[in-house]
Amino acid sequence: MTFNKTLMATLVGAAMTGSALLPMTALAETTLRVGYNADPETLDIHEQLSGGMLRFSHLSFDPLVRWTKDFKFEPRLATSWEQVDETTLRMTLRDDVTFHSGNPFTAEDVAWTIERLKESPDYRAIFEPITQVEAIDDTTVEIKTAEPYPLLLNLATYVFPMDSQFYSGTTDGGDEKSEIVKAGNSFASRNVSGTGPFVVTERRQGVRVDFERFDDYWDEESPGNVDRIVLTPISENAARVAALLSGGVDFIDAVPPNDMDRVREANGVNLIEVPGTRIIGFQLNEELVEAFQDPRVRLAVDYAINQEGIADRLMRGFATPAAQFSPEGYSGHNPDLTPRYDVERALELMAEAGYEDGFEVDMIAPNNRYVNDAQIAQAVANMLARINIKVNLRTMPLAQYWPEYDTRQSDIAMIGWHADTEDSANFFQYLSACFDEETGAGQYNYGSYCNEEIDALVAAADTETDTEKRQEMLREAERMLYEDAGYIMLHWQNLAYAAREGVDVEPVLNALDFPYLGDLVVKE
Amino acid sequence: MIAFLTKRLMHAILVMFVISVLAFAIQGNLGDPIQQMVGQSVPESEREALRERFGLNDPFHTQYLRFAANALQGDFGFSYFYREPALDVIARHLPATLELVFGATLIIVLLSVPIGVYSAIKPRSPISRFFMGVSIIGISVPVFLTAIVLIQIFSIGMTVSLFPQDTAWGSWLNGFLSTEGGMPSFGRGQDLTHMVGYWDSNLFTLGGLRHLALPSIALASIMLPLFIRLIRAEMQEVLQSEYVKFARAKGISLRRIYFVHALKNTLLPVITVGGVQIGTMVAYTILTETVFQWPGMGLMFIDAINRADIPLIVAYLMIVGVIFVVTNTLVDLVYGMVNPTVKLTGKPA
């Protein structure tokens, strides 16, 4: 019976005093309790290309180079690089780095890792341009491409060297340790050895991951002072915010717009917003709706949508209105292109095209993928009604949305896109390029929009190694797409984090949504 | 008895069969699991290869027969997300849910019996009226709202400034109603006691119990009003019966009449309802666990649906079906023991 008494005492005590039983006393070492909306799907960084995996990669591994806040390259495991000839990049590596297993880091590991990336279903396509990687000596590696390729450094941000000795050989079960098995029980999905600031000490999938700072971490100049990280996935938005406000965690990601004011006004908690790079927009299906083949109708749709209004009111400022794919900081960002909301003009265009009486279309949108996605789609449907386009909207959860999207059986579809290469050309290649099943071009070009001039320009840009020239070409491509209304842009979705006072996250955040927690400073 | 159990076993098998067919039949509507496994820019050819590897392109009956053959050998498939056999995943999440249900049940039993009995004996007292009023609210408020309110009051804390702060009584009332929070709002915490196998327990440390408190209260809040009202109604009926009147005439102390003679007979229907409700409670844990991020089966199931983790969904539904059959069987057994006039085999008594 003592047991029952204890339980009752706790319940009653808790209910009556609330605060009488305070959480644990401060620990001698600095522990950061993180509440992300998801935990890493696996420990094999090449098994899946996702935001969660890249965040994990930055904790337990280091890239060759990484992005700074303003989209510059910062040396990490590679200290310098030079273009030896048109198709060869030589990188010099650090010589003072060891893996968590104790093995030294050498150029061989880089070559091994890139070879493995070329085996990964998720990364294979991105690393396709690289034909050969050669370790010249312990600290020099040469990366060769078939054609001149301007984005090698962008790719280098994805190269998180793995411990080739650790991942070589076979397991007791006779499986290759290096094999990449999707949703399977591979060696690499359970064991990890990287060079990163944090070592995984314990992991229970979907419940928590524990990290401890790596004693022999090479970057002694890093101001980071976090000794332990406890990462808890909290997928429910309200629960994640409550966890921070109640002091259960120190740092959360993805604060929902509806809770922002609450977080902003709470004591001892800071909200940090970062402009994001994910473009949200709509694609018009030209195969199914003849009217959408007419650029005037597409322009009318674009003129009818009030991007500023959506960003302002619906998103409560949590988005940057867009009129092009490339966010600021990307090479192709064209500052001349701005949203052009004008219902009068839209009606004129509809009349010019012979559609003053409008027509009826259906639209699909996810309801749990992007911030406020279903509400945005509803707002856009209402805006289109004003130019006599009657929209029948269907929203559905993510797991059902993509199969539905792939059938291309609706007239308008919503899609958000983040360029894996952090480069403008990627948007065009996936979202607006003429669809070609063979090459995979225009894989997400739902509307079958096709403008060969733009495609040619983007293709030329992708072999142009002169940064200035390349930038001009991509800006021109953005302008052409804008004038043609090939993709209906809405906004770039911002990122919002919140942390308790003293956790100085601002310096380690970036538009890529990979907080560099290794450099995080926590003041007590 | 043996005939009864055999019959129930057949029931369980039938239930599992029907559930597995249904779960399999709806998987087409759950979405594409491959979508969750690959990056957005992965080409269609790679996706197709994966679909082929997981056998998702096979016709329905091929997939089902393959599943059934494995299931008969105790293999319920491999969760896509957890990269483990589905049964292991469920076994790992089961203890958390059972402890939550246990905590809620304990609260229900400890509160509903005294309150129900009291309000049956003194139906007109203000306290009874208060409890009846509150229980109406309790039944009507959805569990996630209760949970959010509990989190706001006991975890985050609330500053009340409803009353004039410059008067003594006002500031006292404000202070009295304000809370500082501090209770854990999510998860099971780190003070778990490892028991056996997959069972890490919250029940044996103060920190663990603190994590259990709010979710248990939230979960109990749905059932508690129901039981208070049930016990009250049954008790009132029993108190009208002849034998209670006789006992009273005989001069037996009221205390003995209420708690020994009347209560015993009151509890019969309560056991029946209770057994069924424990099964229902497993279903309600889905909501409670989501709000409190309680790492039990309910949260696991919601995540599995979002990720279209079909093997895990099918296995979960089958296990829940079994839980229902088992609790109902236990209730029938207990009922038979408490009331010997009930015959288990179902022939008319």
mmCIF file of C-alpha atoms in Angstrom, chain A residues 3-4 6-8 10-11 14-15 18-19 21-24 39 41-42 47-49 121-122 124-126 181-185 189-190 204-208 228 230 232-236 238-239 242-243 245-246 248-249 262 278 368-370 398-400 402-403 406 415-418 420 430 443-444, chain B residues 29-32 35-44 46-47 50-51 53-54 78-84 92-93 102-103 106-107 110-111 148 151-152 154-156 180-186 188-190 192 200 203-204 206 209-210 212-213 217 290-293 295 299 303 305-308:
data_model
loop_
_atom_site.group_PDB
_atom_site.id
_atom_site.type_symbol
_atom_site.label_atom_id
_atom_site.label_comp_id
_atom_site.label_asym_id
_atom_site.label_seq_id
_atom_site.Cartn_x
_atom_site.Cartn_y
_atom_site.Cartn_z
ATOM 1 C CA PHE A 3 3.019 2.464 -3.336
ATOM 2 C CA ASN A 4 -0.530 3.744 -3.679
ATOM 3 C CA THR A 6 3.164 7.577 -2.870
ATOM 4 C CA LEU A 7 1.235 7.921 -6.082
ATOM 5 C CA MET A 8 -1.628 9.728 -4.424
ATOM 6 C CA THR A 10 2.430 12.886 -5.758
ATOM 7 C CA LEU A 11 -0.774 13.554 -7.579
ATOM 8 C CA ALA A 14 1.453 18.180 -7.670
ATOM 9 C CA ALA A 15 -2.082 19.342 -8.159
ATOM 10 C CA GLY A 18 2.285 22.828 -8.846
ATOM 11 C CA SER A 19 5.710 24.211 -8.399
ATOM 12 C CA LEU A 21 8.562 19.918 -6.772
ATOM 13 C CA LEU A 22 10.965 21.692 -9.061
ATOM 14 C CA PRO A 23 12.921 20.015 -11.834
ATOM 15 C CA MET A 24 16.397 18.731 -11.282
ATOM 16 C CA ASP A 39 14.554 12.787 -34.937
ATOM 17 C CA GLU A 41 15.368 8.548 -39.392
ATOM 18 C CA THR A 42 18.535 6.475 -39.254
ATOM 19 C CA GLU A 47 20.274 6.362 -46.522
ATOM 20 C CA GLN A 48 17.928 9.303 -46.860
ATOM 21 C CA LEU A 49 18.253 12.892 -48.014
ATOM 22 C CA PRO A 121 19.567 6.199 -54.215
ATOM 23 C CA ASP A 122 18.920 9.607 -52.675
ATOM 24 C CA ARG A 124 23.180 9.395 -56.721
ATOM 25 C CA ALA A 125 21.485 11.929 -58.998
ATOM 26 C CA ILE A 126 23.048 14.927 -57.238
ATOM 27 C CA VAL A 181 19.772 -0.381 -47.106
ATOM 28 C CA LYS A 182 16.634 1.724 -47.162
ATOM 29 C CA ALA A 183 14.375 1.049 -44.212
ATOM 30 C CA GLY A 184 16.496 -1.959 -43.387
ATOM 31 C CA ASN A 185 18.676 -3.079 -40.542
ATOM 32 C CA SER A 189 22.003 2.520 -39.765
ATOM 33 C CA ARG A 190 22.903 1.393 -36.229
ATOM 34 C CA ARG A 204 15.795 5.123 -29.098
ATOM 35 C CA GLN A 205 14.135 5.838 -32.378
ATOM 36 C CA GLY A 206 11.169 8.162 -32.118
ATOM 37 C CA VAL A 207 11.848 8.740 -28.412
ATOM 38 C CA ARG A 208 15.246 10.361 -27.927
ATOM 39 C CA ARG A 228 25.617 16.942 -23.847
ATOM 40 C CA VAL A 230 19.386 15.298 -25.459
ATOM 41 C CA THR A 232 13.591 14.584 -28.152
ATOM 42 C CA PRO A 233 11.344 14.466 -31.197
ATOM 43 C CA ILE A 234 8.081 16.310 -30.465
ATOM 44 C CA SER A 235 6.015 16.196 -33.612
ATOM 45 C CA GLU A 236 2.914 17.924 -32.246
ATOM 46 C CA ALA A 238 1.436 22.691 -29.502
ATOM 47 C CA ALA A 239 3.291 20.105 -27.438
ATOM 48 C CA ALA A 242 4.519 23.825 -24.389
ATOM 49 C CA ALA A 243 7.685 21.842 -23.765
ATOM 50 C CA LEU A 245 7.491 27.268 -22.263
ATOM 51 C CA SER A 246 7.387 24.833 -19.364
ATOM 52 C CA GLY A 248 11.186 20.942 -20.409
ATOM 53 C CA VAL A 249 13.495 21.704 -23.337
ATOM 54 C CA ARG A 262 2.704 33.544 -27.376
ATOM 55 C CA ARG A 278 11.741 27.006 -49.621
ATOM 56 C CA ASN A 368 0.285 18.944 -43.220
ATOM 57 C CA ARG A 369 3.358 19.594 -45.314
ATOM 58 C CA TYR A 370 4.002 23.336 -45.483
ATOM 59 C CA LEU A 398 1.092 14.347 -47.007
ATOM 60 C CA ALA A 399 1.194 10.573 -47.280
ATOM 61 C CA GLN A 400 -1.725 10.712 -49.704
ATOM 62 C CA TRP A 402 2.285 12.839 -53.341
ATOM 63 C CA PRO A 403 0.709 9.736 -54.888
ATOM 64 C CA ASP A 406 2.062 11.998 -59.289
ATOM 65 C CA ILE A 415 4.145 22.432 -54.266
ATOM 66 C CA GLY A 416 6.990 23.741 -52.170
ATOM 67 C CA TRP A 417 10.582 23.285 -53.200
ATOM 68 C CA HIS A 418 13.942 23.583 -51.565
ATOM 69 C CA ASP A 420 19.165 20.581 -52.642
ATOM 70 C CA TYR A 430 12.767 20.153 -61.268
ATOM 71 C CA GLN A 443 10.156 15.609 -62.592
ATOM 72 C CA TYR A 444 7.958 17.945 -60.552
ATOM 73 C CA ASN B 29 -5.641 4.846 -49.143
ATOM 74 C CA LEU B 30 -2.951 5.413 -46.558
ATOM 75 C CA GLY B 31 -0.540 6.842 -49.059
ATOM 76 C CA ASP B 32 2.761 5.847 -50.493
ATOM 77 C CA GLN B 35 7.449 8.875 -50.513
ATOM 78 C CA GLN B 36 8.429 8.998 -46.854
ATOM 79 C CA MET B 37 11.634 7.103 -47.399
ATOM 80 C CA VAL B 38 13.274 9.125 -50.117
ATOM 81 C CA GLY B 39 14.220 12.732 -50.700
ATOM 82 C CA GLN B 40 11.915 14.767 -52.880
ATOM 83 C CA SER B 41 14.324 14.945 -55.793
ATOM 84 C CA VAL B 42 14.868 11.194 -56.050
ATOM 85 C CA PRO B 43 13.983 10.044 -59.577
ATOM 86 C CA GLU B 44 11.009 7.829 -60.289
ATOM 87 C CA GLU B 46 14.742 4.684 -57.854
ATOM 88 C CA ARG B 47 11.283 4.807 -56.293
ATOM 89 C CA LEU B 50 12.141 0.378 -53.895
ATOM 90 C CA ARG B 51 8.478 -0.405 -54.482
ATOM 91 C CA ARG B 53 11.869 -4.477 -53.246
ATOM 92 C CA PHE B 54 9.105 -4.056 -50.688
ATOM 93 C CA PHE B 78 9.259 -5.060 -40.722
ATOM 94 C CA SER B 79 8.454 -1.466 -39.809
ATOM 95 C CA TYR B 80 9.729 0.871 -42.517
ATOM 96 C CA PHE B 81 10.472 3.667 -40.097
ATOM 97 C CA TYR B 82 11.884 1.807 -37.105
ATOM 98 C CA ARG B 83 13.805 -0.696 -39.223
ATOM 99 C CA GLU B 84 12.813 -3.424 -36.790
ATOM 100 C CA ARG B 92 8.772 -1.573 -26.871
ATOM 101 C CA HIS B 93 5.914 0.934 -26.875
ATOM 102 C CA PHE B 102 -2.871 1.906 -15.206
ATOM 103 C CA GLY B 103 -2.329 5.394 -13.800
ATOM 104 C CA LEU B 106 -6.079 4.050 -10.490
ATOM 105 C CA ILE B 107 -7.276 7.650 -10.456
ATOM 106 C CA LEU B 110 -9.841 5.922 -6.205
ATOM 107 C CA LEU B 111 -12.065 8.881 -7.041
ATOM 108 C CA ILE B 148 -3.746 21.479 -23.079
ATOM 109 C CA ILE B 151 -0.253 21.740 -19.446
ATOM 110 C CA GLN B 152 -0.968 25.465 -19.306
ATOM 111 C CA PHE B 154 0.628 22.917 -14.198
ATOM 112 C CA SER B 155 3.530 22.903 -16.655
ATOM 113 C CA ILE B 156 3.789 26.387 -18.098
ATOM 114 C CA GLU B 180 4.046 28.597 -11.394
ATOM 115 C CA GLY B 181 3.993 25.473 -13.484
ATOM 116 C CA GLY B 182 6.974 23.174 -13.414
ATOM 117 C CA MET B 183 5.310 19.851 -14.044
ATOM 118 C CA PRO B 184 6.804 17.995 -17.023
ATOM 119 C CA SER B 185 4.691 18.522 -20.139
ATOM 120 C CA PHE B 186 6.015 15.810 -22.416
ATOM 121 C CA ARG B 188 8.363 9.852 -19.830
ATOM 122 C CA GLY B 189 11.429 11.600 -18.502
ATOM 123 C CA GLN B 190 14.790 10.112 -17.765
ATOM 124 C CA LEU B 192 12.934 5.292 -15.670
ATOM 125 C CA ASP B 200 11.182 0.567 -18.431
ATOM 126 C CA LEU B 203 6.165 3.941 -11.458
ATOM 127 C CA PHE B 204 9.066 3.667 -9.059
ATOM 128 C CA LEU B 206 9.385 10.449 -8.075
ATOM 129 C CA LEU B 209 5.609 9.601 -11.432
ATOM 130 C CA ARG B 210 5.724 13.328 -12.054
ATOM 131 C CA LEU B 212 2.986 10.198 -15.454
ATOM 132 C CA ALA B 213 0.734 12.530 -13.456
ATOM 133 C CA ILE B 217 -5.236 12.833 -15.173
ATOM 134 C CA THR B 290 -0.044 12.853 -28.904
ATOM 135 C CA VAL B 291 -0.512 15.936 -26.760
ATOM 136 C CA PHE B 292 1.918 14.778 -24.083
ATOM 137 C CA GLN B 293 4.326 13.177 -26.542
ATOM 138 C CA PRO B 295 6.124 7.422 -26.247
ATOM 139 C CA LEU B 299 1.730 8.043 -30.493
ATOM 140 C CA ASP B 303 3.211 8.531 -36.482
ATOM 141 C CA ILE B 305 -0.208 6.570 -40.150
ATOM 142 C CA ASN B 306 1.526 9.824 -41.045
ATOM 143 C CA ARG B 307 4.431 7.886 -42.463
ATOM 144 C CA ALA B 308 2.252 5.238 -44.143
#
